[in-house]
């Protein structure tokens, strides 16, 4: 995978709508995003902010009644929004893979882990024979810390962490151009979570992976991603490279998220809980969607919606303070 620095994914003005019995919900509202080959982007926000919907829309796998109503998802120069379902089937897995929060949603409980990986390889690499595919599967799982003897196991015989490793091996087996990891460590305990994050970090460098990591946990992204996009109520409110964002977050929501992460290097630390909760997407506040929770709220904040503006090089924020 070469061409590092080439933009592989460009999302423009993306809008995703859910028609629910309670009303229309715009889960993703005019989102713009770019990702370079070899880059890792963290997509962060509280649950219900639209980050998973955004991830699923890239694969055109938004669960009904959701649908894309506007915008473009340019992947490797073609607009995925315009692709047919048949064309998307060739892109899913082979070009773009997804690692889910619960690997059991993708692993067939009646199929051995090894068969999963071998079948995936054979489906997408038609020129390979079964013997070659088994060898690739064995080498892969060993690299991911699973004994090749465990390839005969069924998913229920694997622990949560091992199942997540198996999912990662499926993504690697396909040599995907883009991996979307949706809360991949949320269901794991902290020790296994740290192991999986270390593994992703190591693989990111050795395989030069391009990853979108979707998470509600700022702590999870801190060591793994190059760039972070913060989502709130369907919109990106801040986007910057990892270091500057942690060093000097600009949006009051990002500041609140960072203040709520425990810092183990400090002996004493007062964690701040952000007041309030995310808005109901059917009844959004006027102006800035964060204004009912914002400590810095001003008069204009409830009247006008701020634009996403570049306030420093490569650092964009949606807030009237800037
Ligand atoms: Fe707070 Fe106003 Fe900025 Fe919104 S626009 S985050 S309410 S200061």
Tab-separated table of C-alpha atoms and ligand atoms in Angstrom:
chain	number	residue	atom	x	y	z
A	1	UNK	CA	0.000	0.000	0.000
A	2	UNK	CA	1.885	3.063	-1.179
A	3	UNK	CA	0.846	6.568	-2.125
A	4	UNK	CA	0.920	7.717	1.496
A	5	UNK	CA	-0.473	11.258	1.727
A	6	UNK	CA	-2.858	10.633	-1.137
A	7	UNK	CA	-6.417	11.412	-0.085
A	8	UNK	CA	-8.245	8.088	-0.114
A	9	UNK	CA	-11.560	9.216	1.362
A	10	UNK	CA	-13.292	12.551	0.985
A	11	UNK	CA	-16.731	13.036	2.458
A	12	UNK	CA	-18.555	16.144	1.297
A	13	UNK	CA	-21.781	17.584	2.730
A	14	UNK	CA	-22.998	14.154	3.809
A	15	UNK	CA	-26.528	13.995	5.208
A	16	UNK	CA	-28.147	10.889	6.672
A	17	UNK	CA	-31.794	10.905	7.683
A	18	UNK	CA	-33.834	8.466	9.765
A	19	UNK	CA	-37.593	8.680	9.379
A	20	UNK	CA	-38.877	7.515	12.768
A	21	UNK	CA	-42.387	7.399	14.224
A	22	UNK	CA	-41.427	10.339	16.441
A	23	UNK	CA	-40.222	12.438	13.496
A	24	UNK	CA	-37.272	12.965	11.173
A	25	UNK	CA	-33.806	12.552	12.651
A	26	UNK	CA	-30.804	13.913	10.785
A	27	UNK	CA	-28.119	11.719	12.334
A	28	UNK	CA	-25.361	13.095	10.092
A	29	UNK	CA	-25.773	16.709	9.089
A	30	UNK	CA	-23.603	18.170	6.298
A	31	UNK	CA	-20.416	16.424	7.355
A	32	UNK	CA	-17.124	17.052	5.538
A	33	UNK	CA	-14.152	14.812	6.250
A	34	UNK	CA	-10.901	13.801	4.577
A	35	UNK	CA	-8.565	10.908	5.175
A	36	UNK	CA	-5.148	10.285	3.684
A	37	UNK	CA	-3.801	6.841	2.902
A	38	UNK	CA	-1.893	5.504	5.916
A	39	UNK	CA	-3.627	7.951	8.274
A	40	UNK	CA	-5.650	7.010	11.362
A	41	UNK	CA	-8.625	9.211	12.132
A	42	UNK	CA	-10.468	9.099	15.449
A	43	UNK	CA	-14.172	9.900	15.224
A	44	UNK	CA	-15.201	10.793	18.760
A	45	UNK	CA	-18.433	11.759	20.467
A	46	UNK	CA	-21.086	10.629	22.945
A	47	UNK	CA	-23.488	7.893	21.953
A	48	UNK	CA	-26.159	9.049	19.529
A	49	UNK	CA	-23.985	11.815	18.031
A	50	UNK	CA	-23.985	10.164	14.586
A	51	UNK	CA	-20.438	8.807	14.543
A	52	UNK	CA	-21.422	5.166	13.962
A	53	UNK	CA	-24.017	6.208	11.366
A	54	UNK	CA	-21.238	8.076	9.581
A	55	UNK	CA	-19.046	4.942	9.669
A	56	UNK	CA	-21.871	2.729	8.380
A	57	UNK	CA	-22.740	5.207	5.628
A	58	UNK	CA	-19.241	4.887	4.158
A	59	UNK	CA	-20.021	1.201	3.617
A	60	UNK	CA	-23.618	2.023	2.667
A	61	UNK	CA	-24.763	-0.215	5.490
A	62	UNK	CA	-27.010	2.193	7.376
A	63	UNK	CA	-29.749	0.140	9.002
A	64	UNK	CA	-33.263	0.997	7.747
A	65	UNK	CA	-35.073	3.378	8.024
A	66	UNK	CA	-31.867	5.417	7.667
A	67	UNK	CA	-30.771	6.695	4.274
A	68	UNK	CA	-28.277	9.045	2.718
A	69	UNK	CA	-30.180	12.077	1.454
A	70	UNK	CA	-27.317	14.234	0.276
A	71	UNK	CA	-23.602	14.629	-0.199
A	72	UNK	CA	-20.770	12.550	-1.562
A	73	UNK	CA	-18.437	9.864	-0.247
A	74	UNK	CA	-15.499	9.889	-2.632
A	75	UNK	CA	-13.416	6.774	-2.086
A	76	UNK	CA	-10.435	6.352	-4.353
A	77	UNK	CA	-11.917	8.845	-6.854
A	78	UNK	CA	-15.411	7.278	-7.111
A	79	UNK	CA	-18.580	8.350	-5.281
A	80	UNK	CA	-19.811	5.479	-3.108
A	81	UNK	CA	-23.233	7.140	-2.799
A	82	UNK	CA	-23.785	6.521	-6.511
A	83	UNK	CA	-22.606	2.892	-6.543
A	84	UNK	CA	-25.086	0.080	-7.075
A	85	UNK	CA	-25.584	-2.515	-4.343
A	86	UNK	CA	-23.678	-5.027	-6.483
A	87	UNK	CA	-20.725	-2.648	-6.813
A	88	UNK	CA	-20.797	-1.997	-3.070
A	89	UNK	CA	-20.614	-5.739	-2.370
A	90	UNK	CA	-17.258	-5.799	-4.157
A	91	UNK	CA	-16.018	-2.856	-2.107
A	92	UNK	CA	-17.169	-4.094	1.309
A	93	UNK	CA	-14.607	-6.379	2.839
A	94	UNK	CA	-12.147	-6.237	-0.025
A	95	UNK	CA	-11.533	-2.465	-0.217
A	96	UNK	CA	-13.158	-1.306	3.026
A	97	UNK	CA	-13.504	-3.538	6.089
A	98	UNK	CA	-15.357	-2.967	9.300
A	99	UNK	CA	-14.449	-4.134	12.783
A	100	UNK	CA	-17.555	-4.101	14.985
A	101	UNK	CA	-17.992	-3.559	18.707
A	102	UNK	CA	-19.372	-7.070	19.041
A	103	UNK	CA	-17.485	-9.476	16.745
A	104	UNK	CA	-20.264	-12.051	17.208
A	105	UNK	CA	-22.431	-9.949	14.904
A	106	UNK	CA	-20.144	-10.946	12.007
A	107	UNK	CA	-18.839	-14.342	13.028
A	108	UNK	CA	-21.053	-17.286	12.167
A	109	UNK	CA	-21.330	-19.249	15.441
A	110	UNK	CA	-21.476	-22.532	13.491
A	111	UNK	CA	-18.292	-21.895	11.549
A	112	UNK	CA	-14.746	-22.495	12.788
A	113	UNK	CA	-12.591	-19.346	13.056
A	114	UNK	CA	-10.105	-20.755	10.512
A	115	UNK	CA	-12.877	-21.450	7.988
A	116	UNK	CA	-14.081	-17.872	8.382
A	117	UNK	CA	-10.679	-16.479	7.504
A	118	UNK	CA	-9.967	-18.988	4.708
A	119	UNK	CA	-13.391	-18.470	3.132
A	120	UNK	CA	-12.972	-14.695	3.291
A	121	UNK	CA	-9.577	-14.935	1.586
A	122	UNK	CA	-10.889	-17.286	-1.121
A	123	UNK	CA	-13.968	-15.130	-1.813
A	124	UNK	CA	-11.860	-12.088	-2.510
A	125	UNK	CA	-8.682	-13.653	-3.927
A	126	UNK	CA	-10.039	-15.940	-6.618
A	127	UNK	CA	-6.580	-16.932	-7.878
A	128	UNK	CA	-5.557	-18.538	-4.572
A	129	UNK	CA	-6.146	-22.203	-3.786
A	130	UNK	CA	-7.339	-23.457	-0.413
A	131	UNK	CA	-3.870	-24.594	0.703
A	132	UNK	CA	-2.421	-21.102	0.120
A	133	UNK	CA	-5.379	-19.495	1.904
A	134	UNK	CA	-4.884	-21.759	4.959
A	135	UNK	CA	-1.197	-20.793	5.081
A	136	UNK	CA	-2.092	-17.059	4.899
A	137	UNK	CA	-4.707	-17.540	7.663
A	138	UNK	CA	-2.202	-19.370	9.897
A	139	UNK	CA	0.506	-16.738	9.436
A	140	UNK	CA	-1.969	-13.956	10.123
A	141	UNK	CA	-3.425	-15.296	13.354
A	142	UNK	CA	0.051	-16.054	14.701
A	143	UNK	CA	1.035	-12.417	14.001
A	144	UNK	CA	-2.038	-11.371	15.958
A	145	UNK	CA	-1.101	-13.499	18.965
A	146	UNK	CA	-3.422	-16.473	18.371
A	147	UNK	CA	-1.997	-20.006	18.145
A	148	UNK	CA	-2.727	-21.556	14.746
A	149	UNK	CA	-4.104	-24.582	16.610
A	150	UNK	CA	-7.030	-22.364	17.658
A	151	UNK	CA	-8.149	-21.998	14.023
A	152	UNK	CA	-10.274	-25.108	14.562
A	153	UNK	CA	-12.185	-23.413	17.395
A	154	UNK	CA	-15.683	-21.992	17.050
A	155	UNK	CA	-16.270	-18.303	17.937
A	156	UNK	CA	-17.880	-19.159	21.312
A	157	UNK	CA	-14.623	-20.906	22.341
A	158	UNK	CA	-12.766	-17.601	21.951
A	159	UNK	CA	-12.677	-14.871	24.614
A	160	UNK	CA	-13.932	-11.367	23.670
A	161	UNK	CA	-10.362	-10.179	23.031
A	162	UNK	CA	-9.543	-13.218	20.868
A	163	UNK	CA	-12.717	-12.719	18.842
A	164	UNK	CA	-11.692	-9.112	18.235
A	165	UNK	CA	-8.240	-10.333	17.131
A	166	UNK	CA	-9.983	-12.748	14.746
A	167	UNK	CA	-12.009	-9.837	13.306
A	168	UNK	CA	-8.828	-7.818	12.830
A	169	UNK	CA	-7.234	-10.795	11.051
A	170	UNK	CA	-10.228	-10.889	8.657
A	171	UNK	CA	-9.632	-7.219	7.813
A	172	UNK	CA	-5.904	-7.836	7.314
A	173	UNK	CA	-6.513	-10.983	5.263
A	174	UNK	CA	-8.289	-8.825	2.713
A	175	UNK	CA	-5.535	-6.242	2.654
A	176	UNK	CA	-8.266	-3.596	2.788
A	177	UNK	CA	-7.489	-0.029	1.788
A	178	UNK	CA	-9.563	1.298	4.669
A	179	UNK	CA	-10.571	-0.238	7.999
A	180	UNK	CA	-13.469	1.237	9.956
A	181	UNK	CA	-13.317	0.139	13.594
A	182	UNK	CA	-16.572	0.913	15.421
A	183	UNK	CA	-15.976	0.967	19.196
A	184	UNK	CA	-13.725	-2.108	18.827
A	185	UNK	CA	-12.759	-2.273	22.500
A	186	UNK	CA	-15.930	-1.126	24.243
A	187	UNK	CA	-17.072	-4.594	25.268
A	188	UNK	CA	-13.619	-5.627	26.571
A	189	UNK	CA	-12.109	-5.235	30.020
A	190	UNK	CA	-9.400	-2.577	30.414
A	191	UNK	CA	-6.442	-4.971	30.192
A	192	UNK	CA	-7.674	-6.665	27.010
A	193	UNK	CA	-8.671	-3.243	25.659
A	194	UNK	CA	-5.085	-2.031	26.134
A	195	UNK	CA	-3.760	-5.167	24.382
A	196	UNK	CA	-6.059	-4.689	21.382
A	197	UNK	CA	-5.160	-0.992	21.139
A	198	UNK	CA	-1.437	-1.867	21.272
A	199	UNK	CA	-2.016	-4.448	18.567
A	200	UNK	CA	-3.819	-1.938	16.332
A	201	UNK	CA	-1.005	0.539	16.921
A	202	UNK	CA	1.621	-1.999	15.927
A	203	UNK	CA	-0.346	-3.165	12.862
A	204	UNK	CA	-1.020	0.408	11.812
A	205	UNK	CA	2.717	0.968	11.414
A	206	UNK	CA	3.719	-2.445	10.055
A	207	UNK	CA	0.860	-2.708	7.522
A	208	UNK	CA	0.572	1.074	6.936
A	209	UNK	CA	-3.145	0.764	7.594
A	210	UNK	CA	-5.665	3.509	6.977
A	211	UNK	CA	-8.127	3.418	9.865
A	212	UNK	CA	-11.195	5.273	11.062
A	213	UNK	CA	-11.547	4.557	14.755
A	214	UNK	CA	-15.023	5.357	16.060
A	215	UNK	CA	-15.207	5.746	19.817
A	216	UNK	CA	-16.853	7.635	22.661
A	217	UNK	CA	-13.604	7.419	24.638
A	218	UNK	CA	-11.001	10.164	24.197
A	219	UNK	CA	-8.512	8.036	26.144
A	220	UNK	CA	-8.712	5.323	23.457
A	221	UNK	CA	-7.777	7.663	20.593
A	222	UNK	CA	-4.986	9.520	22.346
A	223	UNK	CA	-2.206	7.116	21.413
A	224	UNK	CA	-3.546	5.616	18.262
A	225	UNK	CA	-4.724	8.289	15.877
A	226	UNK	CA	-3.102	11.003	13.770
A	227	UNK	CA	-6.170	13.181	13.519
A	228	UNK	CA	-9.356	13.555	15.554
A	229	UNK	CA	-12.831	14.673	14.522
A	230	UNK	CA	-15.211	15.482	17.375
A	231	UNK	CA	-18.908	14.993	16.608
A	232	UNK	CA	-21.811	16.500	18.465
A	233	UNK	CA	-25.488	16.083	17.551
A	234	UNK	CA	-24.779	15.036	13.962
A	235	UNK	CA	-22.142	17.660	13.197
A	236	UNK	CA	-18.364	17.830	13.345
A	237	UNK	CA	-17.566	20.516	15.923
A	238	UNK	CA	-13.771	20.293	15.924
A	239	UNK	CA	-11.156	18.562	13.811
A	240	UNK	CA	-7.406	18.705	14.251
A	241	UNK	CA	-4.241	16.643	14.470
A	242	UNK	CA	-4.061	14.582	17.637
A	243	UNK	CA	-1.288	16.432	19.464
A	244	UNK	CA	-2.600	20.003	19.024
A	245	UNK	CA	-6.117	18.871	19.921
A	246	UNK	CA	-5.006	17.301	23.195
A	247	UNK	CA	-2.578	20.154	23.884
A	248	UNK	CA	-5.033	22.959	23.216
A	249	UNK	CA	-8.610	21.906	22.498
A	250	UNK	CA	-10.690	24.820	21.251
A	251	UNK	CA	-14.346	23.794	21.301
A	252	UNK	CA	-15.917	23.892	24.797
A	253	UNK	CA	-17.328	20.387	24.155
A	254	UNK	CA	-13.866	18.975	23.380
A	255	UNK	CA	-12.522	20.712	26.495
A	256	UNK	CA	-15.269	19.017	28.536
A	257	UNK	CA	-14.544	15.604	27.010
A	258	UNK	CA	-10.846	15.917	27.831
A	259	UNK	CA	-11.510	17.035	31.393
A	260	UNK	CA	-13.546	13.894	31.947
A	261	UNK	CA	-10.639	11.505	31.152
A	262	UNK	CA	-8.748	10.195	34.173
A	263	UNK	CA	-4.993	10.932	34.025
A	264	UNK	CA	-3.089	8.112	35.745
A	265	UNK	CA	0.118	10.179	35.907
A	266	UNK	CA	-1.526	12.620	38.324
A	267	UNK	CA	-1.767	11.657	41.986
A	268	UNK	CA	-4.869	13.721	42.533
A	269	UNK	CA	-7.202	14.801	39.810
A	270	UNK	CA	-10.671	16.213	39.920
A	271	UNK	CA	-12.629	14.783	37.044
A	272	UNK	CA	-15.234	17.122	35.649
A	273	UNK	CA	-18.524	15.689	34.558
A	274	UNK	CA	-20.006	17.574	31.642
A	275	UNK	CA	-23.416	18.975	32.618
A	276	UNK	CA	-26.543	17.929	30.734
A	277	UNK	CA	-26.894	15.390	27.987
A	278	UNK	CA	-26.805	15.451	24.178
A	279	UNK	CA	-29.914	16.979	22.582
A	280	UNK	CA	-32.851	15.088	21.172
A	281	UNK	CA	-32.095	15.015	17.433
A	282	UNK	CA	-35.801	15.473	16.663
A	283	UNK	CA	-35.915	18.683	18.689
A	284	UNK	CA	-32.532	20.287	18.230
A	285	UNK	CA	-31.672	23.503	20.059
A	286	UNK	CA	-31.517	26.599	17.874
A	287	UNK	CA	-28.146	28.105	16.973
A	288	UNK	CA	-25.190	26.171	18.334
A	289	UNK	CA	-26.430	22.700	19.251
A	290	UNK	CA	-24.133	22.644	22.282
A	291	UNK	CA	-25.375	25.928	23.754
A	292	UNK	CA	-27.642	24.473	26.500
A	293	UNK	CA	-24.571	22.705	27.983
A	294	UNK	CA	-21.883	25.263	27.241
A	295	UNK	CA	-20.065	27.169	29.992
A	296	UNK	CA	-19.036	29.874	27.535
A	297	UNK	CA	-22.455	30.452	25.997
A	298	UNK	CA	-23.095	33.946	24.630
A	299	UNK	CA	-26.256	35.608	23.364
A	300	UNK	CA	-25.612	34.904	19.699
A	301	UNK	CA	-24.963	31.200	20.386
A	302	UNK	CA	-28.648	30.349	20.716
A	303	UNK	CA	-29.568	32.451	17.684
A	304	UNK	CA	-27.090	31.510	14.963
A	305	UNK	CA	-25.346	28.309	14.129
A	306	UNK	CA	-21.554	28.752	13.962
A	307	UNK	CA	-19.743	27.568	10.821
A	308	UNK	CA	-16.853	25.088	10.899
A	309	UNK	CA	-13.890	27.409	10.488
A	310	UNK	CA	-10.140	26.855	10.165
A	311	UNK	CA	-8.688	28.877	13.021
A	312	UNK	CA	-5.162	27.478	12.940
A	313	UNK	CA	-3.412	25.456	10.283
A	314	UNK	CA	-5.361	22.185	9.888
A	315	UNK	CA	-7.383	22.948	13.020
A	316	UNK	CA	-11.071	23.609	12.421
A	317	UNK	CA	-13.689	24.466	15.004
A	318	UNK	CA	-17.420	25.249	15.001
A	319	UNK	CA	-17.790	27.874	17.725
A	320	UNK	CA	-18.516	31.609	17.957
A	321	UNK	CA	-15.579	32.072	20.359
A	322	UNK	CA	-13.212	31.894	17.385
B	1	LIG	FE1	-20.402	27.467	23.404
B	1	LIG	FE2	-21.288	29.412	21.870
B	1	LIG	FE3	-19.133	28.060	21.163
B	1	LIG	FE4	-21.521	26.934	21.054
B	1	LIG	S1	-20.843	28.657	19.843
B	1	LIG	S2	-19.688	26.050	21.864
B	1	LIG	S3	-22.497	27.813	22.846
B	1	LIG	S4	-19.374	29.369	22.940
